Every structure is written in C-alpha cells, then in structure tokens.
Tab-separated table of C-alpha atoms and ligand atoms in Angstrom:
chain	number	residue	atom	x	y	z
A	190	UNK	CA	16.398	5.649	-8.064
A	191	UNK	CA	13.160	3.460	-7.062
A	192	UNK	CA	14.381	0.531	-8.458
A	193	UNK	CA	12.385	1.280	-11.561
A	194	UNK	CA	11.243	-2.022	-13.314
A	195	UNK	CA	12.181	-3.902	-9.960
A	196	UNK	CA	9.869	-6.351	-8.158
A	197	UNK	CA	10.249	-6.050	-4.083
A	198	UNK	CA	8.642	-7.487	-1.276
A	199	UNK	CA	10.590	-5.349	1.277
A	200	UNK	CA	13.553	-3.418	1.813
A	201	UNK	CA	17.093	-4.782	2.316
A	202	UNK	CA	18.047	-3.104	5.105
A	203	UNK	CA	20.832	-3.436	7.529
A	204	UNK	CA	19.442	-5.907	9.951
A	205	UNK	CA	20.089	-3.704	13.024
A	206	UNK	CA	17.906	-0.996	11.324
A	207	UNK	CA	14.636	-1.514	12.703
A	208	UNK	CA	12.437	0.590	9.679
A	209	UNK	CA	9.425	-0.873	8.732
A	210	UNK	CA	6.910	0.051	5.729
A	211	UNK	CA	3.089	0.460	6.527
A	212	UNK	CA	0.780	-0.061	3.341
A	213	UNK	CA	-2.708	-0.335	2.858
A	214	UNK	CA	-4.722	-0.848	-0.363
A	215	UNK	CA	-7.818	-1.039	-2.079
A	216	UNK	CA	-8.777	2.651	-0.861
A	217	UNK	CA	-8.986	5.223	-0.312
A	218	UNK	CA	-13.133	4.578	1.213
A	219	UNK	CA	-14.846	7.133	3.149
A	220	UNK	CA	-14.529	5.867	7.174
A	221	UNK	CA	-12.382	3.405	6.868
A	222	UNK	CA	-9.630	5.565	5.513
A	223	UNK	CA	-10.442	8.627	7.758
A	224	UNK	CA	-10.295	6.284	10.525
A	225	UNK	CA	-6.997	4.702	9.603
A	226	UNK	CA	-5.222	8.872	9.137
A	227	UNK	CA	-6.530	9.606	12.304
A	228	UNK	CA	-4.679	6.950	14.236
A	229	UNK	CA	-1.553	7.143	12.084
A	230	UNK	CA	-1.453	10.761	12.312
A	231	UNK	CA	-2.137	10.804	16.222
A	232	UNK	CA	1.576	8.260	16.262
A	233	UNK	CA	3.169	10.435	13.586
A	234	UNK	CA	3.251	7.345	12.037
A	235	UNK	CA	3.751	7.833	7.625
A	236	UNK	CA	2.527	5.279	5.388
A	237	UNK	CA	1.714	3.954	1.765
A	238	UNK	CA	-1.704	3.897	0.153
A	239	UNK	CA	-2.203	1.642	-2.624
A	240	UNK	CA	-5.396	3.118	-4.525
A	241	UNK	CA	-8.080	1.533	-6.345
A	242	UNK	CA	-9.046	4.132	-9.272
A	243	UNK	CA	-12.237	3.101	-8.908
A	244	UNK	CA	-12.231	3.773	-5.007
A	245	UNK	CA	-10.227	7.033	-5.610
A	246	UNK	CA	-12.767	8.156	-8.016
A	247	UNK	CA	-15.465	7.428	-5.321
A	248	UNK	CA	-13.719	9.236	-2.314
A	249	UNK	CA	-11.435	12.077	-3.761
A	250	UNK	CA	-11.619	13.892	-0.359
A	251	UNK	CA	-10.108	10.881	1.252
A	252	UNK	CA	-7.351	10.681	-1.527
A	253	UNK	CA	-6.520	14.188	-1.410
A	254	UNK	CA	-6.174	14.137	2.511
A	255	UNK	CA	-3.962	11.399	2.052
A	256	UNK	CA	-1.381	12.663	-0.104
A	257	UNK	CA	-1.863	16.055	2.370
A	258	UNK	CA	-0.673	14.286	5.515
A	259	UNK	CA	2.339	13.103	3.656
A	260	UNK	CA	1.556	9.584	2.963
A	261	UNK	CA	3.266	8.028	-0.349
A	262	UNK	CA	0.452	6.357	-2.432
A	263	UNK	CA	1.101	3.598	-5.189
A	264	UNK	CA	-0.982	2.551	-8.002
A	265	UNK	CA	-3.178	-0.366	-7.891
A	266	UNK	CA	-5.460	-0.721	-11.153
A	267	UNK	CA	-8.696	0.841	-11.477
A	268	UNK	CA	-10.566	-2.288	-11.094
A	269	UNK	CA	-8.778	-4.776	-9.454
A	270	UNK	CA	-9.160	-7.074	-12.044
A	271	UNK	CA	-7.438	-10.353	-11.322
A	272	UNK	CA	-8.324	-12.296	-14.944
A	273	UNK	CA	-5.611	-12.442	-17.498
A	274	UNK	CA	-5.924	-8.829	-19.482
A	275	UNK	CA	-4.425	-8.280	-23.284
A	276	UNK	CA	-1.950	-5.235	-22.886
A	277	UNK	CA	-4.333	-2.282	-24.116
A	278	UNK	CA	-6.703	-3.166	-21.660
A	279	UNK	CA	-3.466	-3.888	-18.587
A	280	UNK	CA	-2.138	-0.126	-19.793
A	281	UNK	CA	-5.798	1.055	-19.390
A	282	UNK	CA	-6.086	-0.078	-15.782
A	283	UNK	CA	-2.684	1.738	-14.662
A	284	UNK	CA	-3.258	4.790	-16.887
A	285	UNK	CA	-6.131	6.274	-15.721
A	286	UNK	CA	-5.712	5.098	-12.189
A	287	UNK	CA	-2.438	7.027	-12.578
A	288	UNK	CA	-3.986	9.864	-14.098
A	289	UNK	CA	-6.633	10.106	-11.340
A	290	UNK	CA	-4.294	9.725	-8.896
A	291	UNK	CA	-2.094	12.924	-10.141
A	292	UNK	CA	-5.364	14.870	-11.227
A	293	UNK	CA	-6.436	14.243	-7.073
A	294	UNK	CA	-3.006	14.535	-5.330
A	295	UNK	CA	-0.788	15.837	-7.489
A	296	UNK	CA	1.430	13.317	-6.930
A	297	UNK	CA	2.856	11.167	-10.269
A	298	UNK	CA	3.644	7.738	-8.069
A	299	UNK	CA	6.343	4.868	-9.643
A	300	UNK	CA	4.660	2.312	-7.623
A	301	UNK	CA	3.014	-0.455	-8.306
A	302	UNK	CA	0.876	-3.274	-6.417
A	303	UNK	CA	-0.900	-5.928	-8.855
A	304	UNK	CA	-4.558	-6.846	-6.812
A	305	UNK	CA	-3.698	-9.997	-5.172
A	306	UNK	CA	-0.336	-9.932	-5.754
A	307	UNK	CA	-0.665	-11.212	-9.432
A	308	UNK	CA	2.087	-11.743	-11.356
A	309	UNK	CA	0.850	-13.269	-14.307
A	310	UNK	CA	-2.177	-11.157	-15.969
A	311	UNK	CA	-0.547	-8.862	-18.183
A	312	UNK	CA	-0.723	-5.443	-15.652
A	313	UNK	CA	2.473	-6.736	-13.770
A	314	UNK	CA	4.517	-6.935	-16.696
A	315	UNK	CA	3.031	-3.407	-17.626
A	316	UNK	CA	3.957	-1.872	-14.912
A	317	UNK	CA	7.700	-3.459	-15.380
A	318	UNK	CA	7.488	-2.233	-18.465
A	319	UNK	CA	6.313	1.623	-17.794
A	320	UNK	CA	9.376	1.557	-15.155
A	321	UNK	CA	7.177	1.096	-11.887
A	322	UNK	CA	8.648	-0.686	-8.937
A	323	UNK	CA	6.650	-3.472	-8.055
A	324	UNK	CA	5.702	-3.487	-4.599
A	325	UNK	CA	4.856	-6.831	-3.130
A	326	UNK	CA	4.653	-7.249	1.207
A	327	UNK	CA	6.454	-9.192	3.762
A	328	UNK	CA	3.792	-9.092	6.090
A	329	UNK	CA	0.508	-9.935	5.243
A	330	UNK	CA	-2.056	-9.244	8.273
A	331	UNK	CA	-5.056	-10.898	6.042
A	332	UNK	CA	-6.999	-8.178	7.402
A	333	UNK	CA	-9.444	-8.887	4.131
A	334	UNK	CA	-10.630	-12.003	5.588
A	335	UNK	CA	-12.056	-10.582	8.842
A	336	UNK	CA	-10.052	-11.898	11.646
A	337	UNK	CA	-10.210	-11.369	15.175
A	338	UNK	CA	-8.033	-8.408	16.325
A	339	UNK	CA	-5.216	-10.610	18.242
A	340	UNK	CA	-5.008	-12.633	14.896
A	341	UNK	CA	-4.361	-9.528	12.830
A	342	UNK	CA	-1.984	-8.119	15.496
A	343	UNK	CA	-0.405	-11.371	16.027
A	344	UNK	CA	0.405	-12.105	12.440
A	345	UNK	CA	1.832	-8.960	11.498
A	346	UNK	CA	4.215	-9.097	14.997
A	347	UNK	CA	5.408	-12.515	13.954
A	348	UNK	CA	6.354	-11.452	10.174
A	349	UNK	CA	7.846	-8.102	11.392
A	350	UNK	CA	10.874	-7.742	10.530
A	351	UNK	CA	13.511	-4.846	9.564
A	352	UNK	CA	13.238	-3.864	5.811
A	353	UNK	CA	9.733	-5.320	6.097
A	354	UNK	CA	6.286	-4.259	4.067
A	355	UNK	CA	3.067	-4.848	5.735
A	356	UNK	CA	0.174	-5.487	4.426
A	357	UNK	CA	-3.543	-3.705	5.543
A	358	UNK	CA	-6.441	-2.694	3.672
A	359	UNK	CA	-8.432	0.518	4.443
A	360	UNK	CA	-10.791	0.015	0.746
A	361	UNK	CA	-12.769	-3.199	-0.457
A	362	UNK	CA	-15.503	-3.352	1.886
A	363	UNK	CA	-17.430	-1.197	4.437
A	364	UNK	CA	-16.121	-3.003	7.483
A	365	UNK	CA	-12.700	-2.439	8.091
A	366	UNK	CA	-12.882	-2.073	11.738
A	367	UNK	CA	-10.766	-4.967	12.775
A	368	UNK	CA	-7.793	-3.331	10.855
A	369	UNK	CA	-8.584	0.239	12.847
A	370	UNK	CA	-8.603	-1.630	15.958
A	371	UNK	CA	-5.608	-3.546	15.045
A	372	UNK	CA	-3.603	-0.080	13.758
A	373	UNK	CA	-2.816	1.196	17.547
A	374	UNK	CA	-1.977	-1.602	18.734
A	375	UNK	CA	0.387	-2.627	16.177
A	376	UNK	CA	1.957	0.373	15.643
A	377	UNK	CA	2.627	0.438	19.343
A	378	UNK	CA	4.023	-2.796	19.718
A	379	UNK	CA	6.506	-2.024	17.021
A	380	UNK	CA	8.260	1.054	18.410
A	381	UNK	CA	8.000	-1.112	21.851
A	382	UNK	CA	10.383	-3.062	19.773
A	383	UNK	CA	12.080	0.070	18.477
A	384	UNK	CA	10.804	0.005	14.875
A	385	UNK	CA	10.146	3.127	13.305
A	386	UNK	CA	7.921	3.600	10.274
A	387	UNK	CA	8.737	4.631	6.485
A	388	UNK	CA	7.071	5.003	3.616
A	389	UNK	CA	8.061	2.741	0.702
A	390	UNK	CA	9.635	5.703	-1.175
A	391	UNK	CA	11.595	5.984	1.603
A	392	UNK	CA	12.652	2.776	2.366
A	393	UNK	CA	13.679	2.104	-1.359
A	394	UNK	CA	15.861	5.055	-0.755
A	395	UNK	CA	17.390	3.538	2.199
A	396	UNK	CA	17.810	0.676	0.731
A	397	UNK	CA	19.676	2.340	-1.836
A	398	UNK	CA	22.062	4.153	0.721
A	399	UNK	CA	22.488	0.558	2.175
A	400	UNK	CA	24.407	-0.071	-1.237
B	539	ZN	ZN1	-5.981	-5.128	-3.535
C-alpha cells in the first residue's frame, strides 16, 4: 500500500491538489524537537519525523511525544553512517533503530530516509529489500548549514510544490533555531497559498487514490 520497495521524492498528486509533506530528521533532540511540536501543534499542522536511533535513544520523551501528537515517523539508521557498510552491518543500522522506534512509540514505520540521501552504501538497498519505501524530499531548506531565516523560508517557498516533501532537521546539533524561526513562517505562507499539510503516510495514500 506504501509503495513498499519504492524510492520517492514526493507525491504525485493531482496538480490542483495543493498537499504538501513536512519532514524533519536526525531527531528527535531535547529543545529543538519540543520547540518544533509546539509550533506545529499550535497550526494543527501533522508531520514526519525521520529518527536517528541514536538520537531516539537519547531523547525517548521527545520520541514518544511525537508519535502522541500524531506525527508519522520514518527510520533513519542508528548512526547516520554515510561510508559504504557490508549488509550485516546496513541490517544492523535499520534493525535496532526500528526496534527502538516500536519499543518508544509503538509504532512499526515502512519508511525509510538513507542520511544524506545515500543511495549507494548498502542501507538503501536494505531498506528496498526489507520492503521500506524510500523517502527522498523535493524541498530541501538546507536548514543543516545554518542559513539566515529568509534563506530557509525562501528556499523551501520556491521548491513548494503540490505532492512535494520538505526537508528540515529538528536533531544533529544543538542549534536549530533558524529552522524554529523558519517553521511559522513557512507554514503560514503555505496555507496563504492554500497548501495544506500531510504526513508522508498520508500522502502515499493519496497518491495511491490518485491512481
Ligand atoms: Zn540525516
């Protein structure tokens, strides 16, 4: 039903159906991520969490509240290793990142994000393999390198589109706060331009319906 074993960089979407996808990875980390609920929640706004199992392992509370506002979550290694990785040590990275993720959240996730969109190290083809849905972006805001805010809302306005998958981070670092400050505002602009948001689950499914 998720396109298992399918790589996807957004949803195809009926043009005049202005849904777009929300994701953030690396987390979940302790402000950052509360930060990042608390502005999504205040704009009813749902969105996908692509978790470090290292990060998760760090901040369960964060995970947990996740998954209990109704966010989806993916799966995003435990490490974040981006070297080349025989297939023991590739199934190793998703396995107990997906264990930790159900043991926290109770949730047993089919997707899949490969840390820096790597398609070539072994946990890609994994994941393929295991029947995860890869889940690449349309939209990267390149929050990661510490932009100004305009830059980060700018870029993500300019690669909106319907269907689309954006890319944020709430994990990998302490300072995140150009992505919070950027959240409002590009959240707003998008339902100026009558976008409203999905999670990836959900957007596979109407992608699906689209069919
Ligand atoms: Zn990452």
């Amino acid at each position: 039903m998720y396109y298992h074993g399918a790589v996807i960089k957004e949803g195809k979407v009926d043009p005049n159906n202005k849904v777009i996808a929300l994701s953030f990875d690396d987390g979940p980390w302790r402000k950052n991520t509360d930060s990042i609920l608390k502005i999504l929640k205040r704009n009813n706004v749902k969105a996908t969490f692509f978790m470090l199992g290292d990060s998760l392992a760090n901040f369960p509370q964060q995970g947990k509240l996740i998954a209990d506002e109704g966010h989806a979550i993916g799966n995003h290694t435990w490490h974040h290793f981006y070297h080349r990785m025989d297939e023991q040590t590739a199934g190793k990275e998703i396995e107990t990142t997906a264990d930790l993720i159900y043991k926290t959240t109770n949730i047993k996730t089919t997707l899949f994000r490969p840390p820096g969109g790597i398609m070539t190290n072994c946990v890609a083809d994994y994941a393929k393999k295991h029947n995860y849905t890869i889940v690449m972006w349309s939209a990267d805001s390149i929050d990661y390198s510490h932009p100004s805010v305009p830059v980060i809302v700018n870029r993500v306005m300019r690669e909106a589109k319907p269907g689309g998958i954006v890319l944020m981070h709430d994990g990998g670092g302490n300072n995140r706060s150009q992505t919070i400050a950027a959240l409002p505002q590009i959240i707003s602009k998008l339902k100026a331009q009558g976008y409203s948001f999905v999670t990836i689950p959900k957007l596979l499914q109407m992608q699906v319906a689209t069919k």
